[in-house]
């Protein structure tokens, strides 16, 4: 589907353009809290539009795994010899799938292409440019066997975001230095998930929390 393709709607003598915007990587908020979106005019402080406040919250691991869909989709991400059910967040592969989703949110980039568009004339003619942009979000990792990095590189900003997400979402605190070290030495998403499982088991002996 085309994203960000402007469409014109006329109402009397007023022409309104509306479309869809996709955000990825640094354009996304990576901390829980309440946010709002604002459209500014030409990089100024003048606000043209403003959304209602919305909340970014931490989902349950099982909910994230469920977003992957049916069994066939899960098998594309999990090794065939996987012993744990793909929809079981407490199992190693289930947690790895959930972690894969989080990692891809951090690594994702927007891929935009310029497409031709024809101005059909009428009210508001001249408001549309002769191009529009189609945008897709590209997630670089395809399976839990992929490296926990892009080309063995995990920068400090990415590592801090992942460390925060792992702490809030999975209940285990990993420093950015530990994650950078893991990426540098070719650790996979499955490897990191295994470390999280081990840490959760170790911590469970000292906490009444239900992991």
PDB file of N, CA and C in Angstrom, residues 68 74 76-79 82 92-101 141-148 187-193:
ATOM      1  N   UNK A  68       2.924 -11.960  15.767  1.00  0.00           N
ATOM      2  CA  UNK A  68       3.586 -12.608  14.637  1.00  0.00           C
ATOM      3  C   UNK A  68       2.627 -13.463  13.826  1.00  0.00           C
ATOM      4  N   UNK A  74       5.400 -18.066  12.630  1.00  0.00           N
ATOM      5  CA  UNK A  74       6.328 -18.291  13.734  1.00  0.00           C
ATOM      6  C   UNK A  74       7.475 -19.192  13.306  1.00  0.00           C
ATOM      7  N   UNK A  76       8.886 -19.345  10.499  1.00  0.00           N
ATOM      8  CA  UNK A  76       9.849 -18.610   9.693  1.00  0.00           C
ATOM      9  C   UNK A  76      10.902 -17.944  10.568  1.00  0.00           C
ATOM     10  N   UNK A  77      10.555 -17.660  11.824  1.00  0.00           N
ATOM     11  CA  UNK A  77      11.456 -16.978  12.739  1.00  0.00           C
ATOM     12  C   UNK A  77      12.187 -17.937  13.664  1.00  0.00           C
ATOM     13  N   UNK A  78      11.590 -19.111  13.957  1.00  0.00           N
ATOM     14  CA  UNK A  78      12.167 -20.067  14.901  1.00  0.00           C
ATOM     15  C   UNK A  78      12.825 -21.219  14.148  1.00  0.00           C
ATOM     16  N   UNK A  79      13.919 -21.760  14.674  1.00  0.00           N
ATOM     17  CA  UNK A  79      14.516 -22.959  14.075  1.00  0.00           C
ATOM     18  C   UNK A  79      13.527 -24.124  14.115  1.00  0.00           C
ATOM     19  N   UNK A  82      13.151 -26.241  17.257  1.00  0.00           N
ATOM     20  CA  UNK A  82      12.742 -25.557  18.483  1.00  0.00           C
ATOM     21  C   UNK A  82      11.887 -26.465  19.361  1.00  0.00           C
ATOM     22  N   UNK A  92      12.258 -20.323  25.764  1.00  0.00           N
ATOM     23  CA  UNK A  92      13.396 -19.619  25.186  1.00  0.00           C
ATOM     24  C   UNK A  92      13.065 -19.029  23.823  1.00  0.00           C
ATOM     25  N   UNK A  93      12.485 -19.852  22.931  1.00  0.00           N
ATOM     26  CA  UNK A  93      12.198 -19.353  21.582  1.00  0.00           C
ATOM     27  C   UNK A  93      11.066 -18.329  21.580  1.00  0.00           C
ATOM     28  N   UNK A  94      10.092 -18.499  22.475  1.00  0.00           N
ATOM     29  CA  UNK A  94       9.023 -17.510  22.575  1.00  0.00           C
ATOM     30  C   UNK A  94       9.575 -16.166  23.015  1.00  0.00           C
ATOM     31  N   UNK A  95      10.457 -16.187  24.012  1.00  0.00           N
ATOM     32  CA  UNK A  95      11.048 -14.935  24.470  1.00  0.00           C
ATOM     33  C   UNK A  95      11.954 -14.338  23.393  1.00  0.00           C
ATOM     34  N   UNK A  96      12.671 -15.196  22.661  1.00  0.00           N
ATOM     35  CA  UNK A  96      13.541 -14.718  21.588  1.00  0.00           C
ATOM     36  C   UNK A  96      12.738 -14.026  20.492  1.00  0.00           C
ATOM     37  N   UNK A  97      11.561 -14.561  20.180  1.00  0.00           N
ATOM     38  CA  UNK A  97      10.691 -13.926  19.189  1.00  0.00           C
ATOM     39  C   UNK A  97      10.245 -12.545  19.658  1.00  0.00           C
ATOM     40  N   UNK A  98       9.879 -12.462  20.944  1.00  0.00           N
ATOM     41  CA  UNK A  98       9.481 -11.171  21.493  1.00  0.00           C
ATOM     42  C   UNK A  98      10.650 -10.191  21.448  1.00  0.00           C
ATOM     43  N   UNK A  99      11.848 -10.669  21.792  1.00  0.00           N
ATOM     44  CA  UNK A  99      13.035  -9.823  21.756  1.00  0.00           C
ATOM     45  C   UNK A  99      13.344  -9.379  20.329  1.00  0.00           C
ATOM     46  N   UNK A 100      13.156 -10.280  19.357  1.00  0.00           N
ATOM     47  CA  UNK A 100      13.389  -9.942  17.954  1.00  0.00           C
ATOM     48  C   UNK A 100      12.526  -8.755  17.532  1.00  0.00           C
ATOM     49  N   UNK A 101      11.263  -8.749  17.976  1.00  0.00           N
ATOM     50  CA  UNK A 101      10.363  -7.654  17.655  1.00  0.00           C
ATOM     51  C   UNK A 101      10.876  -6.339  18.223  1.00  0.00           C
ATOM     52  N   UNK A 141      16.346  -7.522  10.712  1.00  0.00           N
ATOM     53  CA  UNK A 141      16.526  -8.883  11.211  1.00  0.00           C
ATOM     54  C   UNK A 141      15.323  -9.735  10.846  1.00  0.00           C
ATOM     55  N   UNK A 142      15.584 -10.957  10.384  1.00  0.00           N
ATOM     56  CA  UNK A 142      14.512 -11.835   9.918  1.00  0.00           C
ATOM     57  C   UNK A 142      14.226 -13.000  10.854  1.00  0.00           C
ATOM     58  N   UNK A 143      15.203 -13.416  11.646  1.00  0.00           N
ATOM     59  CA  UNK A 143      14.994 -14.570  12.520  1.00  0.00           C
ATOM     60  C   UNK A 143      15.781 -14.408  13.806  1.00  0.00           C
ATOM     61  N   UNK A 144      15.466 -15.258  14.790  1.00  0.00           N
ATOM     62  CA  UNK A 144      16.152 -15.201  16.075  1.00  0.00           C
ATOM     63  C   UNK A 144      17.590 -15.695  15.962  1.00  0.00           C
ATOM     64  N   UNK A 145      17.944 -16.268  14.814  1.00  0.00           N
ATOM     65  CA  UNK A 145      19.330 -16.681  14.582  1.00  0.00           C
ATOM     66  C   UNK A 145      20.190 -15.576  14.012  1.00  0.00           C
ATOM     67  N   UNK A 146      19.594 -14.415  13.722  1.00  0.00           N
ATOM     68  CA  UNK A 146      20.363 -13.282  13.197  1.00  0.00           C
ATOM     69  C   UNK A 146      21.155 -12.608  14.305  1.00  0.00           C
ATOM     70  N   UNK A 147      22.249 -11.970  13.915  1.00  0.00           N
ATOM     71  CA  UNK A 147      23.106 -11.271  14.871  1.00  0.00           C
ATOM     72  C   UNK A 147      22.352 -10.128  15.540  1.00  0.00           C
ATOM     73  N   UNK A 148      22.671  -9.910  16.794  1.00  0.00           N
ATOM     74  CA  UNK A 148      22.039  -8.886  17.619  1.00  0.00           C
ATOM     75  C   UNK A 148      22.641  -7.519  17.280  1.00  0.00           C
ATOM     76  N   UNK A 187      26.937 -12.089  18.901  1.00  0.00           N
ATOM     77  CA  UNK A 187      25.825 -12.739  19.594  1.00  0.00           C
ATOM     78  C   UNK A 187      24.539 -12.600  18.777  1.00  0.00           C
ATOM     79  N   UNK A 188      23.725 -13.642  18.768  1.00  0.00           N
ATOM     80  CA  UNK A 188      22.452 -13.619  18.054  1.00  0.00           C
ATOM     81  C   UNK A 188      21.333 -13.206  19.002  1.00  0.00           C
ATOM     82  N   UNK A 189      20.161 -12.943  18.434  1.00  0.00           N
ATOM     83  CA  UNK A 189      18.994 -12.631  19.254  1.00  0.00           C
ATOM     84  C   UNK A 189      18.685 -13.808  20.178  1.00  0.00           C
ATOM     85  N   UNK A 190      18.839 -15.029  19.659  1.00  0.00           N
ATOM     86  CA  UNK A 190      18.621 -16.232  20.456  1.00  0.00           C
ATOM     87  C   UNK A 190      19.603 -16.294  21.627  1.00  0.00           C
ATOM     88  N   UNK A 191      20.877 -15.929  21.392  1.00  0.00           N
ATOM     89  CA  UNK A 191      21.891 -15.929  22.447  1.00  0.00           C
ATOM     90  C   UNK A 191      21.519 -14.962  23.571  1.00  0.00           C
ATOM     91  N   UNK A 192      21.097 -13.761  23.195  1.00  0.00           N
ATOM     92  CA  UNK A 192      20.739 -12.748  24.191  1.00  0.00           C
ATOM     93  C   UNK A 192      19.497 -13.186  24.965  1.00  0.00           C
ATOM     94  N   UNK A 193      18.529 -13.782  24.256  1.00  0.00           N
ATOM     95  CA  UNK A 193      17.331 -14.282  24.927  1.00  0.00           C
ATOM     96  C   UNK A 193      17.697 -15.358  25.954  1.00  0.00           C
TER      97      UNK A 193
END
